Short mmCIF file of C-alpha atoms in Angstrom, two decimals:
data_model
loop_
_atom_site.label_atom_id
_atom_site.label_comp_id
_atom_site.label_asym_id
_atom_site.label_seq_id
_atom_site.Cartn_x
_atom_site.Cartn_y
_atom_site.Cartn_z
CA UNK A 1 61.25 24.84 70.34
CA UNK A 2 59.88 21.48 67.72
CA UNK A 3 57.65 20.96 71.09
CA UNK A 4 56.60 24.58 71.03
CA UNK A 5 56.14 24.37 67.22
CA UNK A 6 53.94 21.17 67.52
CA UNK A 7 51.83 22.47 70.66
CA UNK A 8 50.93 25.61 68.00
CA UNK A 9 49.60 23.03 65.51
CA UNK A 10 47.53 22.13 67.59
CA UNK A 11 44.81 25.61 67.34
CA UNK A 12 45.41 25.77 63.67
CA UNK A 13 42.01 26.97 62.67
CA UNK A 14 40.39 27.49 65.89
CA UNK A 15 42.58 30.95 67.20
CA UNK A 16 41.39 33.78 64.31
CA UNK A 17 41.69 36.99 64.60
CA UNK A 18 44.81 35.64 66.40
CA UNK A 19 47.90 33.63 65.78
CA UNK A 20 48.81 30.36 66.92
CA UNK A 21 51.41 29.72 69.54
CA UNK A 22 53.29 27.54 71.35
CA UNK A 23 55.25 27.54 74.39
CA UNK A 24 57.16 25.73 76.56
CA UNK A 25 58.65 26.66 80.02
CA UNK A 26 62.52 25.25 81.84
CA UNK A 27 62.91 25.52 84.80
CA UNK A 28 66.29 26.59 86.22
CA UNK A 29 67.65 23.31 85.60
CA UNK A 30 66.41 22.41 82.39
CA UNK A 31 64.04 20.59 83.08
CA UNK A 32 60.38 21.15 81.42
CA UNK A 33 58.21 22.78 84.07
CA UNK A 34 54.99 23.64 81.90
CA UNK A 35 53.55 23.88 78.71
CA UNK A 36 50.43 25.44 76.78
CA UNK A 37 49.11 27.02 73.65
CA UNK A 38 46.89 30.01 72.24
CA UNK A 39 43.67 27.74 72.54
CA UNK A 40 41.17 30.14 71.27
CA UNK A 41 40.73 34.15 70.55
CA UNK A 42 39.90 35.81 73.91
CA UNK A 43 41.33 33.01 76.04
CA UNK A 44 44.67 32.91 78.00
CA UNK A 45 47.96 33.10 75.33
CA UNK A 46 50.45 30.38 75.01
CA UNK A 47 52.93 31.91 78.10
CA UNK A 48 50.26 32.42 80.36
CA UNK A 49 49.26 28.41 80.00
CA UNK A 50 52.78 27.67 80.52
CA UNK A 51 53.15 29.40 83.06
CA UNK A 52 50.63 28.21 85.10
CA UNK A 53 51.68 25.22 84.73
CA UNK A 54 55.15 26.18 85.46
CA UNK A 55 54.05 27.68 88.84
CA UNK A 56 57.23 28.81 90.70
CA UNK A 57 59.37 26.84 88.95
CA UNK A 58 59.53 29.16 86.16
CA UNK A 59 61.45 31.71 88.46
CA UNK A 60 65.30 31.53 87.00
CA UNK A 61 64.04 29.59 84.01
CA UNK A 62 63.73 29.81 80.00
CA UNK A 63 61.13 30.31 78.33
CA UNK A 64 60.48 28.97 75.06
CA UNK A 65 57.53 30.90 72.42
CA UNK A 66 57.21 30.11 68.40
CA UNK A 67 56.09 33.72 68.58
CA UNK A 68 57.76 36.85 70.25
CA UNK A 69 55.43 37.76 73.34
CA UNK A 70 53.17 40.06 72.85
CA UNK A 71 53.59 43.65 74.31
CA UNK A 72 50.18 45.05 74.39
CA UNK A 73 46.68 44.71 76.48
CA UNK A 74 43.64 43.21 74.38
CA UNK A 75 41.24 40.99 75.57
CA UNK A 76 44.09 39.57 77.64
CA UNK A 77 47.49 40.97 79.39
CA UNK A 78 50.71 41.65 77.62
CA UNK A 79 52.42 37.88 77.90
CA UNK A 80 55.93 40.06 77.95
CA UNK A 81 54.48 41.44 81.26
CA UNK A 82 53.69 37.90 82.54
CA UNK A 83 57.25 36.87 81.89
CA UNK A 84 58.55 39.41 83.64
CA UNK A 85 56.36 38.74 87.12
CA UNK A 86 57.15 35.12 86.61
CA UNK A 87 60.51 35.52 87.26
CA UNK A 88 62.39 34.20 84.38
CA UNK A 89 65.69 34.55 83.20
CA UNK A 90 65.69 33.99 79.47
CA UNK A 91 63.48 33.87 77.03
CA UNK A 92 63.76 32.53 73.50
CA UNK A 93 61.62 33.09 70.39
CA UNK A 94 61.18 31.77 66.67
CA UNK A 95 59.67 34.75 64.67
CA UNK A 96 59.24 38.63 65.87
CA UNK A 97 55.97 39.60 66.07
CA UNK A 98 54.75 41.98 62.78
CA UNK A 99 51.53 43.39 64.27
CA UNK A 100 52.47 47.08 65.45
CA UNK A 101 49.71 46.49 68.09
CA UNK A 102 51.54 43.71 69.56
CA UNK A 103 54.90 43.91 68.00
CA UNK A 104 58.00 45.23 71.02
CA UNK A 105 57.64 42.35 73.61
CA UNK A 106 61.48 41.47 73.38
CA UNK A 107 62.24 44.97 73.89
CA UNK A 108 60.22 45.10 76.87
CA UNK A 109 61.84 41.70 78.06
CA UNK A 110 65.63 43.19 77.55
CA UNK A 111 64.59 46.45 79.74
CA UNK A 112 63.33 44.18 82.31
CA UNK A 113 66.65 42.22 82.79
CA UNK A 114 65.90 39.32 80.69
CA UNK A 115 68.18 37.92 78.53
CA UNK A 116 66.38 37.00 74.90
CA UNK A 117 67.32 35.37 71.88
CA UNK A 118 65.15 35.17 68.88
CA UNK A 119 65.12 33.05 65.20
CA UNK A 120 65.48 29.85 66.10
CA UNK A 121 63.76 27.18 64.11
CA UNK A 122 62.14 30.34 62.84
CA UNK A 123 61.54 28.39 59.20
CA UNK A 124 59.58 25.70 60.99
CA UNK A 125 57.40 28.04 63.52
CA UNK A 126 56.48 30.61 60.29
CA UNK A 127 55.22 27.54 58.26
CA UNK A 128 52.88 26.43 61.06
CA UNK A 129 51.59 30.19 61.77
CA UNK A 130 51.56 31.10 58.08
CA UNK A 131 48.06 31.64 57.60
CA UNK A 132 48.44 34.61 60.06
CA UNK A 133 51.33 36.42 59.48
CA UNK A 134 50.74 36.39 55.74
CA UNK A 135 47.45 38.18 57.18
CA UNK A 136 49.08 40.99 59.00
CA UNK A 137 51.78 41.42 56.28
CA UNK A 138 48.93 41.76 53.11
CA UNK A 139 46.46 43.13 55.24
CA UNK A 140 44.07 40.01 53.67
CA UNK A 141 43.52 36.46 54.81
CA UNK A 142 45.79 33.75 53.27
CA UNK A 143 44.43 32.00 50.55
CA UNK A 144 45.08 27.89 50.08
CA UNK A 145 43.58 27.20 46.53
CA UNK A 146 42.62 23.11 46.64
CA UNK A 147 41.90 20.98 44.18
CA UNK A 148 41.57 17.55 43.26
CA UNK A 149 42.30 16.67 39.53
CA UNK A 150 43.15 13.46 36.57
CA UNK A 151 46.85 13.73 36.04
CA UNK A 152 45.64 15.34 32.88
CA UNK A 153 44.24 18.07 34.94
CA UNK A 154 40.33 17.62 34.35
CA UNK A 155 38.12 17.79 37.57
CA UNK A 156 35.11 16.63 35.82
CA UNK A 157 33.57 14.31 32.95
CA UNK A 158 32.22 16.12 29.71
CA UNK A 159 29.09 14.80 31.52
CA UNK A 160 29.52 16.73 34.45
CA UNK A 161 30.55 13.68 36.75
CA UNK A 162 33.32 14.00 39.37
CA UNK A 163 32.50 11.94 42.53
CA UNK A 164 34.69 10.57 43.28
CA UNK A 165 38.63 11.58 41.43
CA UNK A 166 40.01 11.43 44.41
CA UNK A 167 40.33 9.03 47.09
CA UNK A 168 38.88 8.45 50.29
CA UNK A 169 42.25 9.29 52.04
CA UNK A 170 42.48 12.96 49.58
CA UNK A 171 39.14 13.77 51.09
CA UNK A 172 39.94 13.13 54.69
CA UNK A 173 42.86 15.27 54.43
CA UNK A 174 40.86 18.00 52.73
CA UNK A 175 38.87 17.63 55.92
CA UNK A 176 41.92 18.34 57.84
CA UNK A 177 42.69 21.37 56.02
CA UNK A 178 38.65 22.40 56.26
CA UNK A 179 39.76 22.14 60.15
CA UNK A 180 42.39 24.30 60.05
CA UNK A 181 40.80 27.04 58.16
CA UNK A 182 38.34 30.55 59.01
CA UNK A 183 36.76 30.13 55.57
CA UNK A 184 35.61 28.11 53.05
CA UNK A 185 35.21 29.10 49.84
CA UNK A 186 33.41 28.00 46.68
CA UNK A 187 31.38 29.86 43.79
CA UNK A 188 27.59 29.30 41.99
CA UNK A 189 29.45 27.08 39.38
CA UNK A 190 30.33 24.11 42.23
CA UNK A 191 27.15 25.02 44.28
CA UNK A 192 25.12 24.44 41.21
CA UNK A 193 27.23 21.15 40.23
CA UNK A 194 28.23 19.52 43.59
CA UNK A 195 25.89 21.24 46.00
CA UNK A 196 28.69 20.80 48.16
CA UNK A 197 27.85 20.87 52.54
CA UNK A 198 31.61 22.32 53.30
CA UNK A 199 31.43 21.72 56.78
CA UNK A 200 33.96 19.70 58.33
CA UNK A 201 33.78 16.35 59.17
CA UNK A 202 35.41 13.25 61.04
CA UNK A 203 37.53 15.53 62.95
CA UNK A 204 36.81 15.09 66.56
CA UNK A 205 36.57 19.03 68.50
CA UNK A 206 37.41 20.97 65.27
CA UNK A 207 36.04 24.40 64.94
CA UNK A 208 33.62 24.54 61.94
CA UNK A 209 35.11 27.29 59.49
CA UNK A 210 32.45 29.87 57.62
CA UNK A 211 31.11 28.50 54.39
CA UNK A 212 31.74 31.58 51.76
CA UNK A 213 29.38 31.02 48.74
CA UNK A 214 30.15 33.45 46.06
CA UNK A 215 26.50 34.04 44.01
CA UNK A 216 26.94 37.27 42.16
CA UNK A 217 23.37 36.89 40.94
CA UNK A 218 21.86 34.81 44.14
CA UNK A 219 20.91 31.64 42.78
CA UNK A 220 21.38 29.54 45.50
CA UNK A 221 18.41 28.15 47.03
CA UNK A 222 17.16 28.14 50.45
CA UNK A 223 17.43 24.61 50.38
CA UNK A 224 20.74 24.00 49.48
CA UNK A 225 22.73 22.23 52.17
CA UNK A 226 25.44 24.94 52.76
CA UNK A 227 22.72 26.59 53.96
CA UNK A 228 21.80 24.25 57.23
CA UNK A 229 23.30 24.74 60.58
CA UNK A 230 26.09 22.87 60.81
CA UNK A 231 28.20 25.76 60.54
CA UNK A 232 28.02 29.70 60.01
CA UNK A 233 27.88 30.38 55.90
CA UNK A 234 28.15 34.31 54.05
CA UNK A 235 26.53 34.54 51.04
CA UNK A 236 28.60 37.11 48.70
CA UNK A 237 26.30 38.70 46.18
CA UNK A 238 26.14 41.65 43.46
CA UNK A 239 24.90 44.85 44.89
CA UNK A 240 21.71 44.37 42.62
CA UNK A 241 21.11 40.65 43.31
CA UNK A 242 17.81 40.03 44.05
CA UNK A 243 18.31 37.88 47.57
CA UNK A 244 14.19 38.39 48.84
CA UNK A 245 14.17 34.28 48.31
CA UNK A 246 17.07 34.29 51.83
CA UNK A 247 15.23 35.63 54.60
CA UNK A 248 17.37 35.23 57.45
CA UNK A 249 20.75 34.51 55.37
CA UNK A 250 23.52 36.41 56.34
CA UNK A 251 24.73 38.08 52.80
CA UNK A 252 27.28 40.71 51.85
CA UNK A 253 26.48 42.59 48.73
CA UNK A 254 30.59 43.37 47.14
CA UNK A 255 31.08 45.46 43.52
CA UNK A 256 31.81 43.51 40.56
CA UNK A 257 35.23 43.34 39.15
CA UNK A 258 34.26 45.25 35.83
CA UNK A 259 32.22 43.72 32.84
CA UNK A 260 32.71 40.61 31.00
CA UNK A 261 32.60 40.44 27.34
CA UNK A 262 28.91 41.05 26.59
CA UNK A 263 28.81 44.16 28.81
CA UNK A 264 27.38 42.83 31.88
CA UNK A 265 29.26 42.17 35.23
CA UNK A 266 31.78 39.72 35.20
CA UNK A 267 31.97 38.68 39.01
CA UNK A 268 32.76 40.17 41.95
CA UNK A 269 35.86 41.72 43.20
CA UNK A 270 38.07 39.11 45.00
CA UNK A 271 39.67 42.06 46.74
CA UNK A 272 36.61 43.30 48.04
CA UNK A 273 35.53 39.87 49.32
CA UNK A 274 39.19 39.42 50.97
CA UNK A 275 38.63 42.51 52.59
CA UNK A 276 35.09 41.56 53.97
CA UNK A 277 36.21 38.55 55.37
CA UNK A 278 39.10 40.05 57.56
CA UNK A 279 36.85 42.57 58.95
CA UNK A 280 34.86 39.30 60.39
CA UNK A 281 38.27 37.83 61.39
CA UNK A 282 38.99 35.55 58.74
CA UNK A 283 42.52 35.11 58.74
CA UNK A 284 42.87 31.84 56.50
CA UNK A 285 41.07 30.50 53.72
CA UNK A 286 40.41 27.25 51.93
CA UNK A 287 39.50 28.40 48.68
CA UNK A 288 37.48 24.80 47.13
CA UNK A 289 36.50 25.85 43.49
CA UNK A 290 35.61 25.84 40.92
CA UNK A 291 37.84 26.73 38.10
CA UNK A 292 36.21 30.36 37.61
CA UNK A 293 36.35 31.69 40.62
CA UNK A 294 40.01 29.93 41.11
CA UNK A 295 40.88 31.95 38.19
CA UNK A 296 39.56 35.12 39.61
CA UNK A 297 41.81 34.62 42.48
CA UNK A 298 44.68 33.86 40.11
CA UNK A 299 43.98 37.06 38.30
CA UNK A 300 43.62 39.06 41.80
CA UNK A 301 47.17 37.82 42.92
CA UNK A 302 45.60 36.33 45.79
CA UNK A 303 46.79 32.63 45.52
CA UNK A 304 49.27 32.21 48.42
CA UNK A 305 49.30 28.16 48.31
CA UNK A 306 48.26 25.42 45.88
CA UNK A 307 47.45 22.07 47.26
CA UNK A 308 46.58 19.79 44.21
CA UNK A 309 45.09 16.32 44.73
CA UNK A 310 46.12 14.69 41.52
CA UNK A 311 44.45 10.92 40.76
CA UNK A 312 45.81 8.18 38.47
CA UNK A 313 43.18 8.68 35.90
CA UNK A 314 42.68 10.26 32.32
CA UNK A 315 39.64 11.31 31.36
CA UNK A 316 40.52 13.78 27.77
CA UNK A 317 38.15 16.14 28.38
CA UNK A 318 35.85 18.04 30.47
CA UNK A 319 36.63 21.04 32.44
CA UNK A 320 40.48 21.82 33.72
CA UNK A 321 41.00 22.59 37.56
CA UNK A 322 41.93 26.73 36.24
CA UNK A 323 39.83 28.56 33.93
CA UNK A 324 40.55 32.18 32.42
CA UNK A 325 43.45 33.95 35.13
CA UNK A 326 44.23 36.85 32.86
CA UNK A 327 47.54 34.83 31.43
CA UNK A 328 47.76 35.06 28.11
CA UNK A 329 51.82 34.40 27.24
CA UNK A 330 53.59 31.98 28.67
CA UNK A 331 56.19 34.65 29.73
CA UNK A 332 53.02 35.46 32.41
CA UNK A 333 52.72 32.37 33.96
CA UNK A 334 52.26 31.86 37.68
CA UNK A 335 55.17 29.99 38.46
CA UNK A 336 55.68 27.93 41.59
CA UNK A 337 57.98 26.48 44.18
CA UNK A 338 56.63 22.89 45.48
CA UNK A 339 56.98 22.65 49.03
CA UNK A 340 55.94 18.83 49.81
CA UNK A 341 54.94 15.80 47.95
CA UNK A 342 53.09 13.50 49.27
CA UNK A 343 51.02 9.81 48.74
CA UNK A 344 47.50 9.64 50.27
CA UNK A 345 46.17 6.20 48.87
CA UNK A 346 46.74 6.08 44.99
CA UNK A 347 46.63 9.70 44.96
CA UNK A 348 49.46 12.32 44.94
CA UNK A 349 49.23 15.65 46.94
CA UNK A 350 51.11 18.61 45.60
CA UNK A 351 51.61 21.88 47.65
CA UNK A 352 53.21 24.77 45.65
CA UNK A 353 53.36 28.54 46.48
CA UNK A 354 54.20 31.32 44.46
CA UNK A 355 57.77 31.68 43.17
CA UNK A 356 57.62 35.36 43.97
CA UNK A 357 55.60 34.62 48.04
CA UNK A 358 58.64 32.01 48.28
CA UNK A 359 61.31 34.61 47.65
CA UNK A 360 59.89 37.29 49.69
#
């Protein structure tokens, strides 16, 4: 099943609308006959590469899924179906599939004659497909909120400076996590400061996600470098933004969220934009800044992981990595659980998620 687990790994980022998944095949001795994994949407599923690699040794063998077979016909078979005409004797799975579309494969597998056994090492195959299942169970993409900070949490100079706080090894890996996500998200505030690209880079065959700008008045220009074709990019706008300077931009108009202090709108509605992206199949996203929109997403309760890149450095002021999230008490607080600590050259990575995501 750790085989199975790591083959998944592999399509993180590259399978959306659909999950990833690993599998291995045994033949009737034990012995590993074949392997595969969900490569991309549309394409043959996990079982179906094993298979065929398997051939007829997977007749009177086990087979070996992160994710209960599917039972259903899409752009592909029902993998419980392909089981079944393989010939094999057992199959065992890490996590049932939630999806009532898909969900009933071990069902189907029992009828059939097969024996089936399901959880195992079903911690380690949910944290590798979390981005998904979170996605069927909210009915939303996940959200990873990244950011790279001074241990006294400022991700910029009072002058507006911040390349670099991090390190060249923090920036790779925020590559790596650019690679395994659908989206990428930023607001005006870092277009206008960083005029950031977003696409990913030094990652040999990695799916480029969709840049996600969110301009509720349309002030990017046509110029800006998000903008080239490296990758696909959604510009999110007001309904009344004034987007004639973008011919040829592809750009969602969402409501706002309500009105800010002095009456006028106060951004747009993170729910609203979650919901737009699943619709185009976004099932993760890498939410990049800045501190306003982060605390829009704080507000919206739609922070599922926090990967902080925090650098050896003090700077005393300048702007924090979290502006206003609608906590006022410290009673309200978002408190989390961290998941992994880790050193990536003098910097420190923190991943945290939600005391209340952890427990459910």
């Amino acid at each position: 099943m750790r085989r199975a687990i790591a083959l998944s790994a592999r399509a993180l980022g590259a399978t959306a609308p659909n999950p990833v998944v690993g599998a291995v095949v045994l033949d009737a001795s034990g012995a590993v006959a074949g392997e595969g994994w969900h490569q991309r949407a549309g394409g043959p599923h996990a079982e179906v590469h094993a298979l065929r690699a398997a051939g007829d040794r997977a007749r009177g063998g086990t087979a070996v899924v992160t994710l209960e077979p599917c039972n259903h016909t899409g752009r592909t078979g029902p993998c419980a179906q392909a089981l079944i005409e393989a010939g094999v004797a057992r199959v065992v799975f890490a996590v049932a599939d939630p999806s009532p579309n898909a969900a009933g494969g071990g069902a189907t597998l029992r009828a059939a004659g097969i024996e089936v056994e399901s959880g195992l090492l079903a911690a380690e195959a949910e944290d590798v497909n979390i981005a998904w299942l979170t996605s069927v169970r909210r009915g939303r993409p996940y959200v990873r909120w990244k950011y790279a900070a001074t241990l006294d949490g400022r991700i910029a100079a009072a002058d507006g400076t911040s390349r670099w706080i991090s390190s060249a090894e923090s920036r790779a890996d925020v590559h790596r996590l650019r690679a395994e996500a659908d989206a990428v998200v930023v607001g005006s505030g870092t277009l206008t400061a960083d005029d950031p690209h977003l696409a990913v880079r030094g990652i040999d065959g990695a799916t480029q996600p969709l840049r996600v700008v969110v301009d509720t008045r349309a002030r990017i220009t046509p110029a800006a470098p998000v903008l080239d074709d490296a990758a696909p990019t959604l510009v999110a706008v007001g309904k009344d933004a004034d987007t004639g300077h973008l011919p040829g931009v592809d750009v969602v108009r969402l409501p706002y969220a309500g009105p800010d202090a002095g009456g006028g709108p106060a951004g747009l509605d993170i729910q609203a934009l979650l919901a737009e992206l699943f619709t185009r199949g976004v099932r993760s996203v890498l939410l990049e800044g800045g501190p306003t929109l982060a605390g829009a997403f704080v507000a919206a309760g739609a922070v599922d992981s926090v990967v902080a890149y925090l650098a050896p450095a003090l700077l005393g002021a300048g702007p924090h990595a979290l502006a206003d999230a609608g906590i006022t008490t410290i009673a309200q607080a978002l408190r989390l659980d961290v998941t992994d600590v880790a050193r990536f050259g003098p910097d420190v990575r923190v991943t945290a998620v939600p005391t209340a995501l952890q427990e459910s």
